[in-house]
PDB file of C-alpha atoms in Angstrom:
ATOM      1  CA  MET A   9     101.760 120.287  97.266  1.00 64.00           C
ATOM      2  CA  ASP A  10      98.956 123.204  96.135  1.00 66.00           C
ATOM      3  CA  ASP A  11      96.625 121.813  93.670  1.00 68.00           C
ATOM      4  CA  LEU A  12      98.212 122.920  91.184  1.00 65.00           C
ATOM      5  CA  THR A  13     101.576 121.428  91.792  1.00 77.00           C
ATOM      6  CA  LEU A  14      99.554 118.263  92.086  1.00 72.00           C
ATOM      7  CA  ILE A  15      97.655 118.652  88.638  1.00 76.00           C
ATOM      8  CA  ALA A  16     100.612 119.176  86.795  1.00 83.00           C
ATOM      9  CA  LYS A  17     102.648 116.134  88.937  1.00 83.00           C
ATOM     10  CA  ASP A  18      99.485 113.916  87.509  1.00 77.00           C
ATOM     11  CA  LYS A  19      99.947 114.838  83.917  1.00 85.00           C
ATOM     12  CA  TYR A  20     103.894 114.445  83.912  1.00 84.00           C
ATOM     13  CA  PHE A  21     103.556 110.751  85.625  1.00 83.00           C
ATOM     14  CA  LYS A  22     100.529 110.336  82.530  1.00 85.00           C
ATOM     15  CA  LYS A  23     102.380 111.580  79.651  1.00 89.00           C
ATOM     16  CA  LYS A  24     105.544 109.409  81.178  1.00 85.00           C
ATOM     17  CA  ILE A  25     103.741 105.764  81.568  1.00 86.00           C
ATOM     18  CA  GLU A  26     102.098 106.735  77.934  1.00 87.00           C
ATOM     19  CA  GLN A  27     105.104 107.580  76.630  1.00 88.00           C
ATOM     20  CA  ASP A  28     107.484 105.297  78.246  1.00 88.00           C
ATOM     21  CA  GLY A  29     105.088 102.111  79.479  1.00 87.00           C
ATOM     22  CA  VAL A  30     105.244 100.515  82.593  1.00 89.00           C
ATOM     23  CA  ASP A  31     107.442  97.639  84.082  1.00 90.00           C
ATOM     24  CA  ILE A  32     105.653  94.628  84.897  1.00 90.00           C
ATOM     25  CA  TYR A  33     107.743  92.323  87.797  1.00 94.00           C
ATOM     26  CA  GLU A  34     107.602  88.790  86.164  1.00 95.00           C
ATOM     27  CA  ASP A  35     107.109  87.053  89.381  1.00 97.00           C
ATOM     28  CA  THR A  36     103.929  89.151  90.409  1.00 95.00           C
ATOM     29  CA  PHE A  37     102.504  88.418  86.732  1.00 95.00           C
ATOM     30  CA  ALA A  38     103.242  85.043  87.167  1.00 96.00           C
ATOM     31  CA  LEU A  39     101.887  84.438  90.204  1.00 96.00           C
ATOM     32  CA  LEU A  40      98.823  86.518  89.049  1.00 95.00           C
ATOM     33  CA  LYS A  41      98.770  84.022  85.868  1.00 94.00           C
ATOM     34  CA  LYS A  42      98.489  80.930  88.324  1.00 94.00           C
ATOM     35  CA  LEU A  43      95.719  82.407  90.164  1.00 94.00           C
ATOM     36  CA  ARG A  44      93.807  82.892  87.424  1.00 93.00           C
ATOM     37  CA  ASN A  45      94.360  79.392  85.943  1.00 93.00           C
ATOM     38  CA  LYS A  46      93.286  78.171  89.105  1.00 93.00           C
ATOM     39  CA  ASN A  47      90.217  79.747  89.318  1.00 94.00           C
ATOM     40  CA  ARG A  48      91.164  82.305  91.892  1.00 94.00           C
ATOM     41  CA  LEU A  49      89.336  85.455  92.435  1.00 96.00           C
ATOM     42  CA  VAL A  50      92.041  88.086  92.198  1.00 97.00           C
ATOM     43  CA  GLY A  51      91.642  91.937  93.274  1.00 97.00           C
ATOM     44  CA  LEU A  52      93.902  95.100  93.226  1.00 96.00           C
ATOM     45  CA  ALA A  53      93.429  97.937  96.015  1.00 96.00           C
ATOM     46  CA  PRO A  54      96.245 100.694  94.991  1.00 94.00           C
ATOM     47  CA  SER A  55      95.957 103.840  96.666  1.00 92.00           C
ATOM     48  CA  SER A  56      96.621 105.424  93.054  1.00 91.00           C
ATOM     49  CA  LYS A  57      93.729 107.281  91.161  1.00 90.00           C
ATOM     50  CA  ASN A  58      96.074 106.215  88.316  1.00 89.00           C
ATOM     51  CA  GLY A  59      95.681 102.399  89.046  1.00 89.00           C
ATOM     52  CA  LEU A  60      93.200 101.749  85.982  1.00 90.00           C
ATOM     53  CA  LEU A  61      95.787 103.770  83.484  1.00 90.00           C
ATOM     54  CA  VAL A  62      98.612 101.750  84.806  1.00 91.00           C
ATOM     55  CA  LEU A  63      97.025  98.168  83.825  1.00 92.00           C
ATOM     56  CA  LYS A  64      95.923  99.504  80.659  1.00 92.00           C
ATOM     57  CA  ILE A  65      99.091 100.537  79.831  1.00 92.00           C
ATOM     58  CA  ALA A  66     100.685  97.315  81.061  1.00 92.00           C
ATOM     59  CA  GLY A  67      98.134  95.513  79.156  1.00 92.00           C
ATOM     60  CA  ILE A  68      96.662  93.749  82.257  1.00 93.00           C
ATOM     61  CA  VAL A  69      93.666  94.859  83.488  1.00 94.00           C
ATOM     62  CA  ASN A  70      91.878  91.633  82.538  1.00 94.00           C
ATOM     63  CA  ILE A  71      93.490  89.453  84.743  1.00 95.00           C
ATOM     64  CA  PHE A  72      91.591  91.250  87.886  1.00 96.00           C
ATOM     65  CA  ASN A  73      87.840  90.453  88.878  1.00 97.00           C
ATOM     66  CA  VAL A  74      88.368  93.992  90.971  1.00 97.00           C
ATOM     67  CA  ILE A  75      89.697  96.960  90.793  1.00 96.00           C
ATOM     68  CA  VAL A  76      89.772  99.212  93.606  1.00 96.00           C
ATOM     69  CA  ASP A  77      91.718 102.150  93.607  1.00 94.00           C
ATOM     70  CA  GLY A  78      92.323 105.730  94.682  1.00 93.00           C
ATOM     71  CA  ASN A  79      88.933 106.983  93.021  1.00 93.00           C
ATOM     72  CA  THR A  80      86.987 104.531  94.931  1.00 93.00           C
ATOM     73  CA  ILE A  81      88.624 106.125  97.997  1.00 94.00           C
ATOM     74  CA  VAL A  82      87.758 109.621  96.813  1.00 93.00           C
ATOM     75  CA  LYS A  83      83.682 108.094  95.488  1.00 94.00           C
ATOM     76  CA  TYR A  84      83.300 106.133  98.966  1.00 93.00           C
ATOM     77  CA  LYS A  85      84.731 108.794 101.364  1.00 95.00           C
ATOM     78  CA  LEU A  86      87.062 106.096 102.313  1.00 95.00           C
ATOM     79  CA  LYS A  87      90.356 106.858 104.278  1.00 96.00           C
ATOM     80  CA  SER A  88      93.370 105.890 102.381  1.00 95.00           C
ATOM     81  CA  LYS A  89      95.960 103.467 104.023  1.00 97.00           C
ATOM     82  CA  PRO A  90      97.040 102.843 106.259  1.00 97.00           C
ATOM     83  CA  SER A  91      93.340 102.142 107.175  1.00 97.00           C
ATOM     84  CA  PRO A  92      92.222  98.403 106.164  1.00 98.00           C
ATOM     85  CA  ASP A  93      88.905 100.518 104.143  1.00 97.00           C
ATOM     86  CA  ILE A  94      89.987  99.669 100.691  1.00 97.00           C
ATOM     87  CA  PHE A  95      90.615  96.209 101.039  1.00 97.00           C
ATOM     88  CA  ASN A  96      87.467  95.380 102.891  1.00 97.00           C
ATOM     89  CA  VAL A  97      85.630  97.106 100.322  1.00 97.00           C
ATOM     90  CA  CYS A  98      88.060  94.866  97.624  1.00 97.00           C
ATOM     91  CA  ALA A  99      86.896  92.149  99.496  1.00 97.00           C
ATOM     92  CA  ARG A 100      83.136  92.789  99.856  1.00 96.00           C
ATOM     93  CA  LYS A 101      82.809  93.453  95.573  1.00 97.00           C
ATOM     94  CA  LEU A 102      84.577  89.851  95.130  1.00 97.00           C
ATOM     95  CA  LYS A 103      82.092  88.593  97.786  1.00 97.00           C
ATOM     96  CA  CYS A 104      85.108  86.432  99.707  1.00 95.00           C
ATOM     97  CA  ASN A 105      85.542  86.471 103.028  1.00 96.00           C
ATOM     98  CA  ILE A 106      88.460  88.485 104.211  1.00 96.00           C
ATOM     99  CA  ILE A 107      89.864  86.244 106.631  1.00 94.00           C
ATOM    100  CA  ASN A 108      90.667  83.709 104.053  1.00 89.00           C
ATOM    101  CA  ALA A 109      92.463  86.089 101.412  1.00 95.00           C
ATOM    102  CA  TYR A 110      95.942  86.393 100.918  1.00 96.00           C
ATOM    103  CA  ILE A 111      96.881  90.581 100.354  1.00 98.00           C
ATOM    104  CA  PHE A 112     100.184  91.217  99.102  1.00 98.00           C
ATOM    105  CA  GLU A 113     101.670  94.486  99.799  1.00 97.00           C
ATOM    106  CA  ASP A 114     104.976  96.037  98.942  1.00 96.00           C
ATOM    107  CA  SER A 115     104.831  99.547 101.043  1.00 96.00           C
ATOM    108  CA  LYS A 116     104.610 100.177 104.883  1.00 97.00           C
ATOM    109  CA  ALA A 117     101.027 101.858 104.873  1.00 97.00           C
ATOM    110  CA  GLY A 118      99.802  99.033 102.661  1.00 97.00           C
ATOM    111  CA  ILE A 119     100.904  96.150 104.981  1.00 98.00           C
ATOM    112  CA  MET A 120      99.854  98.342 108.031  1.00 98.00           C
ATOM    113  CA  GLY A 121      96.726  98.396 106.564  1.00 98.00           C
ATOM    114  CA  ALA A 122      96.230  95.111 105.262  1.00 98.00           C
ATOM    115  CA  SER A 123      97.285  93.834 109.201  1.00 98.00           C
ATOM    116  CA  LYS A 124      94.075  95.578 110.051  1.00 98.00           C
ATOM    117  CA  THR A 125      91.502  93.447 108.420  1.00 97.00           C
ATOM    118  CA  LYS A 126      90.899  90.017 109.485  1.00 94.00           C
ATOM    119  CA  SER A 127      92.895  88.098 107.056  1.00 95.00           C
ATOM    120  CA  ASN A 128      95.914  86.536 108.587  1.00 92.00           C
ATOM    121  CA  LYS A 129      97.495  86.141 105.190  1.00 96.00           C
ATOM    122  CA  VAL A 130      99.275  89.435 104.822  1.00 98.00           C
ATOM    123  CA  VAL A 131     102.235  89.030 102.480  1.00 98.00           C
ATOM    124  CA  GLY A 132     105.176  91.218 102.302  1.00 98.00           C
ATOM    125  CA  VAL A 133     106.452  91.592  98.687  1.00 98.00           C
ATOM    126  CA  ASN A 134     110.089  93.127  99.334  1.00 97.00           C
ATOM    127  CA  ARG A 135     111.244  95.262  96.225  1.00 95.00           C
ATOM    128  CA  ASN A 136     113.803  97.251  98.333  1.00 93.00           C
ATOM    129  CA  ASN A 137     115.553  95.210 100.212  1.00 93.00           C
ATOM    130  CA  ILE A 138     114.344  96.268 103.331  1.00 94.00           C
ATOM    131  CA  ASP A 139     115.212  93.500 106.141  1.00 95.00           C
ATOM    132  CA  ASN A 140     112.224  91.465 106.227  1.00 96.00           C
ATOM    133  CA  SER A 141     111.768  91.680 109.830  1.00 97.00           C
ATOM    134  CA  ILE A 142     110.912  95.047 109.076  1.00 98.00           C
ATOM    135  CA  MET A 143     107.931  94.220 106.908  1.00 98.00           C
ATOM    136  CA  LYS A 144     106.975  91.363 109.760  1.00 98.00           C
ATOM    137  CA  SER A 145     106.970  94.851 112.656  1.00 98.00           C
ATOM    138  CA  TRP A 146     104.749  96.151 110.047  1.00 98.00           C
ATOM    139  CA  GLY A 147     102.400  93.060 110.051  1.00 98.00           C
ATOM    140  CA  ALA A 148     103.110  91.120 107.271  1.00 98.00           C
ATOM    141  CA  ASN A 149     102.538  87.568 108.267  1.00 97.00           C
ATOM    142  CA  GLN A 150     105.111  86.416 105.374  1.00 96.00           C
ATOM    143  CA  VAL A 151     107.600  87.893 103.292  1.00 98.00           C
ATOM    144  CA  TYR A 152     108.787  87.268 100.052  1.00 97.00           C
ATOM    145  CA  ASN A 153     112.044  88.911  97.772  1.00 96.00           C
ATOM    146  CA  ASN A 154     110.602  86.947  94.824  1.00 96.00           C
ATOM    147  CA  LEU A 155     107.080  85.850  94.724  1.00 97.00           C
ATOM    148  CA  ASN A 156     108.146  83.006  92.452  1.00 96.00           C
ATOM    149  CA  TYR A 157     108.866  81.235  95.952  1.00 96.00           C
ATOM    150  CA  PHE A 158     105.089  81.438  97.275  1.00 95.00           C
ATOM    151  CA  ASN A 159     103.536  78.575  97.767  1.00 90.00           C
ATOM    152  CA  LEU A 160      99.842  78.514  96.711  1.00 78.00           C
ATOM    153  CA  SER A 161      97.872  76.735  99.035  1.00 68.00           C
TER     154      SER A 161
END
């Protein structure tokens, strides 16, 4: 896509979510609330440059301790997913050892990037009815179709 097409697509996306809002996966939101209630650090690492806008429109920005998004990728000249860069930066900003971090991902590039970190807690979130074994082949240690079944340890 050329730059003008990307700009037009970005403007359309922003206008659409500002008008229509965004959908929130209730199981994900419930897990986020549980994590915060247990005083766990919660970071978010979307590749999109519109990640913060989406969170603001959803009204859930404050649930995250750290947000590292596509703008961070550009600012610090990081590699996009499937590189682990964005996850490593997020863990550093959270001041947590990534070995102890759960990384939840729902995309192939995200799971592959997360699996390249030192975390052995990469959780595939299966939103598209993909065979769970495929998500595991991308690097997920566990796969859930519904995060209500995820057990916080």
